[in-house]
């Protein structure tokens, strides 16, 4: 996720990751880069804060976790805007388009194979991202101090590939 545009991933690998994530991988890379740049402030796509009548207010944890597909629209609009301003290379936009095409083919193939398999795929992706959103919300609580949290439990970090070491991740991505 932390590779630059010049050191991106090979197409076949990015397609596999896209299928497993259920979202264009390079779109997620832009999202994750934005998260590191803005670190839960209002410009962070995954911020646990929201604007309400000119003031920042905490997002509801239920809305944050369950409505994540609608929050991705901000990411899509921002990617297009950044591309127009030449902040994102054309190659990134074309890779995202290719990855969307791969997802479309996968969805059509699963629907043709069995609507139940398609439903299972969509439900798994949706629930997986709900849990990731919950994890992010806990790591970046919308509190006045905005402290990022880490979990140092060995069992937790073995199970979640050291994702509990979030402060460390922000200090040294990758």
mmCIF file of N, CA, C and O in Angstrom, residues 99-156:
data_model
loop_
_atom_site.group_PDB
_atom_site.id
_atom_site.type_symbol
_atom_site.label_atom_id
_atom_site.label_comp_id
_atom_site.label_asym_id
_atom_site.label_seq_id
_atom_site.Cartn_x
_atom_site.Cartn_y
_atom_site.Cartn_z
ATOM 1 N N UNK A 99 -8.910 -1.904 -12.826
ATOM 2 C CA UNK A 99 -9.295 -2.698 -11.661
ATOM 3 C C UNK A 99 -10.810 -2.737 -11.507
ATOM 4 O O UNK A 99 -11.370 -3.775 -11.139
ATOM 5 N N UNK A 100 -11.481 -1.621 -11.814
ATOM 6 C CA UNK A 100 -12.953 -1.638 -11.813
ATOM 7 C C UNK A 100 -13.466 -2.615 -12.858
ATOM 8 O O UNK A 100 -14.447 -3.332 -12.622
ATOM 9 N N UNK A 101 -12.807 -2.656 -14.007
ATOM 10 C CA UNK A 101 -13.192 -3.600 -15.058
ATOM 11 C C UNK A 101 -13.047 -5.041 -14.610
ATOM 12 O O UNK A 101 -13.919 -5.877 -14.864
ATOM 13 N N UNK A 102 -11.955 -5.341 -13.918
ATOM 14 C CA UNK A 102 -11.741 -6.696 -13.391
ATOM 15 C C UNK A 102 -12.841 -7.040 -12.392
ATOM 16 O O UNK A 102 -13.405 -8.142 -12.434
ATOM 17 N N UNK A 103 -13.174 -6.102 -11.505
ATOM 18 C CA UNK A 103 -14.252 -6.350 -10.538
ATOM 19 C C UNK A 103 -15.580 -6.591 -11.249
ATOM 20 O O UNK A 103 -16.344 -7.480 -10.856
ATOM 21 N N UNK A 104 -15.842 -5.822 -12.290
ATOM 22 C CA UNK A 104 -17.077 -5.990 -13.050
ATOM 23 C C UNK A 104 -17.140 -7.395 -13.653
ATOM 24 O O UNK A 104 -18.175 -8.073 -13.566
ATOM 25 N N UNK A 105 -16.043 -7.847 -14.233
ATOM 26 C CA UNK A 105 -15.987 -9.186 -14.826
ATOM 27 C C UNK A 105 -16.204 -10.251 -13.751
ATOM 28 O O UNK A 105 -16.937 -11.225 -13.963
ATOM 29 N N UNK A 106 -15.581 -10.075 -12.595
ATOM 30 C CA UNK A 106 -15.741 -11.033 -11.492
ATOM 31 C C UNK A 106 -17.196 -11.088 -11.045
ATOM 32 O O UNK A 106 -17.760 -12.163 -10.851
ATOM 33 N N UNK A 107 -17.815 -9.924 -10.889
ATOM 34 C CA UNK A 107 -19.220 -9.878 -10.454
ATOM 35 C C UNK A 107 -20.116 -10.558 -11.482
ATOM 36 O O UNK A 107 -20.997 -11.360 -11.120
ATOM 37 N N UNK A 108 -19.901 -10.282 -12.758
ATOM 38 C CA UNK A 108 -20.706 -10.920 -13.814
ATOM 39 C C UNK A 108 -20.486 -12.432 -13.800
ATOM 40 O O UNK A 108 -21.447 -13.210 -13.896
ATOM 41 N N UNK A 109 -19.231 -12.854 -13.665
ATOM 42 C CA UNK A 109 -18.934 -14.299 -13.644
ATOM 43 C C UNK A 109 -19.575 -14.975 -12.443
ATOM 44 O O UNK A 109 -20.156 -16.067 -12.573
ATOM 45 N N UNK A 110 -19.493 -14.347 -11.271
ATOM 46 C CA UNK A 110 -20.114 -14.927 -10.082
ATOM 47 C C UNK A 110 -21.627 -14.973 -10.207
ATOM 48 O O UNK A 110 -22.265 -15.956 -9.806
ATOM 49 N N UNK A 111 -22.218 -13.922 -10.784
ATOM 50 C CA UNK A 111 -23.671 -13.900 -10.994
ATOM 51 C C UNK A 111 -24.088 -15.006 -11.950
ATOM 52 O O UNK A 111 -25.121 -15.657 -11.744
ATOM 53 N N UNK A 112 -23.291 -15.231 -12.984
ATOM 54 C CA UNK A 112 -23.602 -16.296 -13.948
ATOM 55 C C UNK A 112 -23.425 -17.671 -13.310
ATOM 56 O O UNK A 112 -24.200 -18.591 -13.577
ATOM 57 N N UNK A 113 -22.414 -17.797 -12.473
ATOM 58 C CA UNK A 113 -22.150 -19.070 -11.802
ATOM 59 C C UNK A 113 -23.259 -19.396 -10.805
ATOM 60 O O UNK A 113 -23.829 -20.485 -10.835
ATOM 61 N N UNK A 114 -23.561 -18.422 -9.946
ATOM 62 C CA UNK A 114 -24.606 -18.613 -8.952
ATOM 63 C C UNK A 114 -24.879 -17.291 -8.240
ATOM 64 O O UNK A 114 -23.943 -16.691 -7.689
ATOM 65 N N UNK A 115 -26.120 -16.866 -8.226
ATOM 66 C CA UNK A 115 -26.443 -15.636 -7.482
ATOM 67 C C UNK A 115 -26.080 -15.758 -6.000
ATOM 68 O O UNK A 115 -25.737 -14.762 -5.367
ATOM 69 N N UNK A 116 -26.128 -16.969 -5.455
ATOM 70 C CA UNK A 116 -25.775 -17.163 -4.048
ATOM 71 C C UNK A 116 -24.291 -16.936 -3.804
ATOM 72 O O UNK A 116 -23.899 -16.384 -2.775
ATOM 73 N N UNK A 117 -23.457 -17.356 -4.738
ATOM 74 C CA UNK A 117 -22.013 -17.126 -4.608
ATOM 75 C C UNK A 117 -21.728 -15.627 -4.710
ATOM 76 O O UNK A 117 -20.925 -15.090 -3.941
ATOM 77 N N UNK A 118 -22.411 -14.948 -5.632
ATOM 78 C CA UNK A 118 -22.260 -13.503 -5.740
ATOM 79 C C UNK A 118 -22.688 -12.821 -4.441
ATOM 80 O O UNK A 118 -21.983 -11.944 -3.932
ATOM 81 N N UNK A 119 -23.817 -13.231 -3.900
ATOM 82 C CA UNK A 119 -24.300 -12.653 -2.643
ATOM 83 C C UNK A 119 -23.305 -12.891 -1.511
ATOM 84 O O UNK A 119 -23.029 -11.986 -0.711
ATOM 85 N N UNK A 120 -22.742 -14.091 -1.451
ATOM 86 C CA UNK A 120 -21.740 -14.403 -0.430
ATOM 87 C C UNK A 120 -20.501 -13.525 -0.606
ATOM 88 O O UNK A 120 -19.955 -12.997 0.377
ATOM 89 N N UNK A 121 -20.043 -13.344 -1.843
ATOM 90 C CA UNK A 121 -18.885 -12.490 -2.130
ATOM 91 C C UNK A 121 -19.162 -11.055 -1.681
ATOM 92 O O UNK A 121 -18.365 -10.454 -0.947
ATOM 93 N N UNK A 122 -20.301 -10.498 -2.080
ATOM 94 C CA UNK A 122 -20.646 -9.117 -1.737
ATOM 95 C C UNK A 122 -20.793 -8.969 -0.219
ATOM 96 O O UNK A 122 -20.284 -8.003 0.376
ATOM 97 N N UNK A 123 -21.446 -9.925 0.419
ATOM 98 C CA UNK A 123 -21.630 -9.854 1.871
ATOM 99 C C UNK A 123 -20.292 -9.948 2.606
ATOM 100 O O UNK A 123 -20.064 -9.221 3.588
ATOM 101 N N UNK A 124 -19.402 -10.801 2.126
ATOM 102 C CA UNK A 124 -18.084 -10.943 2.744
ATOM 103 C C UNK A 124 -17.286 -9.652 2.611
ATOM 104 O O UNK A 124 -16.663 -9.199 3.579
ATOM 105 N N UNK A 125 -17.303 -9.069 1.414
ATOM 106 C CA UNK A 125 -16.590 -7.804 1.195
ATOM 107 C C UNK A 125 -17.183 -6.714 2.087
ATOM 108 O O UNK A 125 -16.454 -5.990 2.779
ATOM 109 N N UNK A 126 -18.507 -6.604 2.093
ATOM 110 C CA UNK A 126 -19.160 -5.563 2.883
ATOM 111 C C UNK A 126 -18.834 -5.716 4.368
ATOM 112 O O UNK A 126 -18.424 -4.758 5.032
ATOM 113 N N UNK A 127 -18.994 -6.910 4.894
ATOM 114 C CA UNK A 127 -18.747 -7.139 6.327
ATOM 115 C C UNK A 127 -17.260 -6.955 6.664
ATOM 116 O O UNK A 127 -16.922 -6.428 7.719
ATOM 117 N N UNK A 128 -16.392 -7.380 5.764
ATOM 118 C CA UNK A 128 -14.956 -7.188 5.987
ATOM 119 C C UNK A 128 -14.611 -5.716 6.123
ATOM 120 O O UNK A 128 -13.888 -5.313 7.049
ATOM 121 N N UNK A 129 -15.162 -4.895 5.225
ATOM 122 C CA UNK A 129 -14.893 -3.456 5.296
ATOM 123 C C UNK A 129 -15.601 -2.816 6.490
ATOM 124 O O UNK A 129 -15.108 -1.828 7.041
ATOM 125 N N UNK A 130 -16.721 -3.357 6.922
ATOM 126 C CA UNK A 130 -17.354 -2.865 8.157
ATOM 127 C C UNK A 130 -16.419 -3.081 9.342
ATOM 128 O O UNK A 130 -16.242 -2.189 10.175
ATOM 129 N N UNK A 131 -15.809 -4.264 9.404
ATOM 130 C CA UNK A 131 -14.883 -4.563 10.500
ATOM 131 C C UNK A 131 -13.614 -3.718 10.407
ATOM 132 O O UNK A 131 -13.086 -3.254 11.425
ATOM 133 N N UNK A 132 -13.117 -3.496 9.191
ATOM 134 C CA UNK A 132 -11.949 -2.632 9.012
ATOM 135 C C UNK A 132 -12.291 -1.206 9.446
ATOM 136 O O UNK A 132 -11.487 -0.524 10.097
ATOM 137 N N UNK A 133 -13.501 -0.750 9.114
ATOM 138 C CA UNK A 133 -13.938 0.582 9.525
ATOM 139 C C UNK A 133 -14.020 0.683 11.044
ATOM 140 O O UNK A 133 -13.605 1.689 11.639
ATOM 141 N N UNK A 134 -14.540 -0.354 11.691
ATOM 142 C CA UNK A 134 -14.605 -0.376 13.150
ATOM 143 C C UNK A 134 -13.204 -0.306 13.746
ATOM 144 O O UNK A 134 -12.942 0.454 14.682
ATOM 145 N N UNK A 135 -12.307 -1.083 13.184
ATOM 146 C CA UNK A 135 -10.914 -1.092 13.635
ATOM 147 C C UNK A 135 -10.307 0.307 13.488
ATOM 148 O O UNK A 135 -9.647 0.810 14.402
ATOM 149 N N UNK A 136 -10.530 0.960 12.361
ATOM 150 C CA UNK A 136 -9.995 2.302 12.133
ATOM 151 C C UNK A 136 -10.609 3.305 13.116
ATOM 152 O O UNK A 136 -9.920 4.188 13.623
ATOM 153 N N UNK A 137 -11.909 3.167 13.372
ATOM 154 C CA UNK A 137 -12.592 4.076 14.295
ATOM 155 C C UNK A 137 -11.988 3.966 15.701
ATOM 156 O O UNK A 137 -11.776 4.974 16.378
ATOM 157 N N UNK A 138 -11.697 2.747 16.111
ATOM 158 C CA UNK A 138 -11.102 2.531 17.431
ATOM 159 C C UNK A 138 -9.673 3.067 17.473
ATOM 160 O O UNK A 138 -9.239 3.636 18.478
ATOM 161 N N UNK A 139 -8.938 2.933 16.373
ATOM 162 C CA UNK A 139 -7.559 3.422 16.331
ATOM 163 C C UNK A 139 -7.480 4.944 16.220
ATOM 164 O O UNK A 139 -6.465 5.532 16.568
ATOM 165 N N UNK A 140 -8.520 5.588 15.694
ATOM 166 C CA UNK A 140 -8.551 7.043 15.524
ATOM 167 C C UNK A 140 -9.844 7.592 16.126
ATOM 168 O O UNK A 140 -10.710 8.076 15.414
ATOM 169 N N UNK A 141 -9.985 7.496 17.437
ATOM 170 C CA UNK A 141 -11.249 7.914 18.048
ATOM 171 C C UNK A 141 -11.486 9.425 17.867
ATOM 172 O O UNK A 141 -10.539 10.208 17.907
ATOM 173 N N UNK A 142 -12.748 9.813 17.623
ATOM 174 C CA UNK A 142 -13.045 11.236 17.472
ATOM 175 C C UNK A 142 -13.137 11.917 18.836
ATOM 176 O O UNK A 142 -14.218 12.214 19.338
ATOM 177 N N UNK A 143 -11.990 12.097 19.446
ATOM 178 C CA UNK A 143 -11.918 12.747 20.752
ATOM 179 C C UNK A 143 -11.123 14.044 20.586
ATOM 180 O O UNK A 143 -10.345 14.170 19.643
ATOM 181 N N UNK A 144 -11.304 14.989 21.497
ATOM 182 C CA UNK A 144 -10.575 16.259 21.375
ATOM 183 C C UNK A 144 -9.059 16.084 21.257
ATOM 184 O O UNK A 144 -8.404 16.809 20.539
ATOM 185 N N UNK A 145 -8.492 15.086 21.937
ATOM 186 C CA UNK A 145 -7.041 14.889 21.859
ATOM 187 C C UNK A 145 -6.628 14.226 20.552
ATOM 188 O O UNK A 145 -5.484 14.307 20.146
ATOM 189 N N UNK A 146 -7.546 13.528 19.887
ATOM 190 C CA UNK A 146 -7.310 12.804 18.630
ATOM 191 C C UNK A 146 -6.089 11.894 18.703
ATOM 192 O O UNK A 146 -5.304 11.816 17.770
ATOM 193 N N UNK A 147 -5.904 11.208 19.814
ATOM 194 C CA UNK A 147 -4.768 10.316 19.946
ATOM 195 C C UNK A 147 -5.002 9.040 19.151
ATOM 196 O O UNK A 147 -6.044 8.410 19.257
ATOM 197 N N UNK A 148 -4.003 8.661 18.364
ATOM 198 C CA UNK A 148 -4.030 7.381 17.672
ATOM 199 C C UNK A 148 -3.709 6.322 18.715
ATOM 200 O O UNK A 148 -2.872 6.534 19.584
ATOM 201 N N UNK A 149 -4.374 5.190 18.634
ATOM 202 C CA UNK A 149 -4.140 4.137 19.615
ATOM 203 C C UNK A 149 -3.458 2.941 18.973
ATOM 204 O O UNK A 149 -3.606 2.684 17.787
ATOM 205 N N UNK A 150 -2.704 2.229 19.766
ATOM 206 C CA UNK A 150 -2.064 0.981 19.351
ATOM 207 C C UNK A 150 -2.457 -0.107 20.330
ATOM 208 O O UNK A 150 -2.831 0.161 21.467
ATOM 209 N N UNK A 151 -2.374 -1.335 19.854
ATOM 210 C CA UNK A 151 -2.638 -2.500 20.692
ATOM 211 C C UNK A 151 -1.371 -3.353 20.669
ATOM 212 O O UNK A 151 -0.903 -3.741 19.595
ATOM 213 N N UNK A 152 -0.819 -3.632 21.851
ATOM 214 C CA UNK A 152 0.454 -4.338 21.926
ATOM 215 C C UNK A 152 0.314 -5.815 22.267
ATOM 216 O O UNK A 152 1.309 -6.489 22.509
ATOM 217 N N UNK A 153 -0.902 -6.328 22.261
ATOM 218 C CA UNK A 153 -1.120 -7.742 22.538
ATOM 219 C C UNK A 153 -0.478 -8.591 21.436
ATOM 220 O O UNK A 153 -0.751 -8.402 20.251
ATOM 221 N N UNK A 154 0.353 -9.525 21.841
ATOM 222 C CA UNK A 154 1.021 -10.398 20.866
ATOM 223 C C UNK A 154 0.000 -11.205 20.073
ATOM 224 O O UNK A 154 0.108 -11.323 18.846
ATOM 225 N N UNK A 155 -1.003 -11.757 20.754
ATOM 226 C CA UNK A 155 -2.022 -12.558 20.061
ATOM 227 C C UNK A 155 -2.769 -11.707 19.031
ATOM 228 O O UNK A 155 -2.996 -12.141 17.898
ATOM 229 N N UNK A 156 -3.144 -10.502 19.431
ATOM 230 C CA UNK A 156 -3.853 -9.590 18.522
ATOM 231 C C UNK A 156 -3.002 -9.306 17.285
ATOM 232 O O UNK A 156 -3.489 -9.365 16.156
#
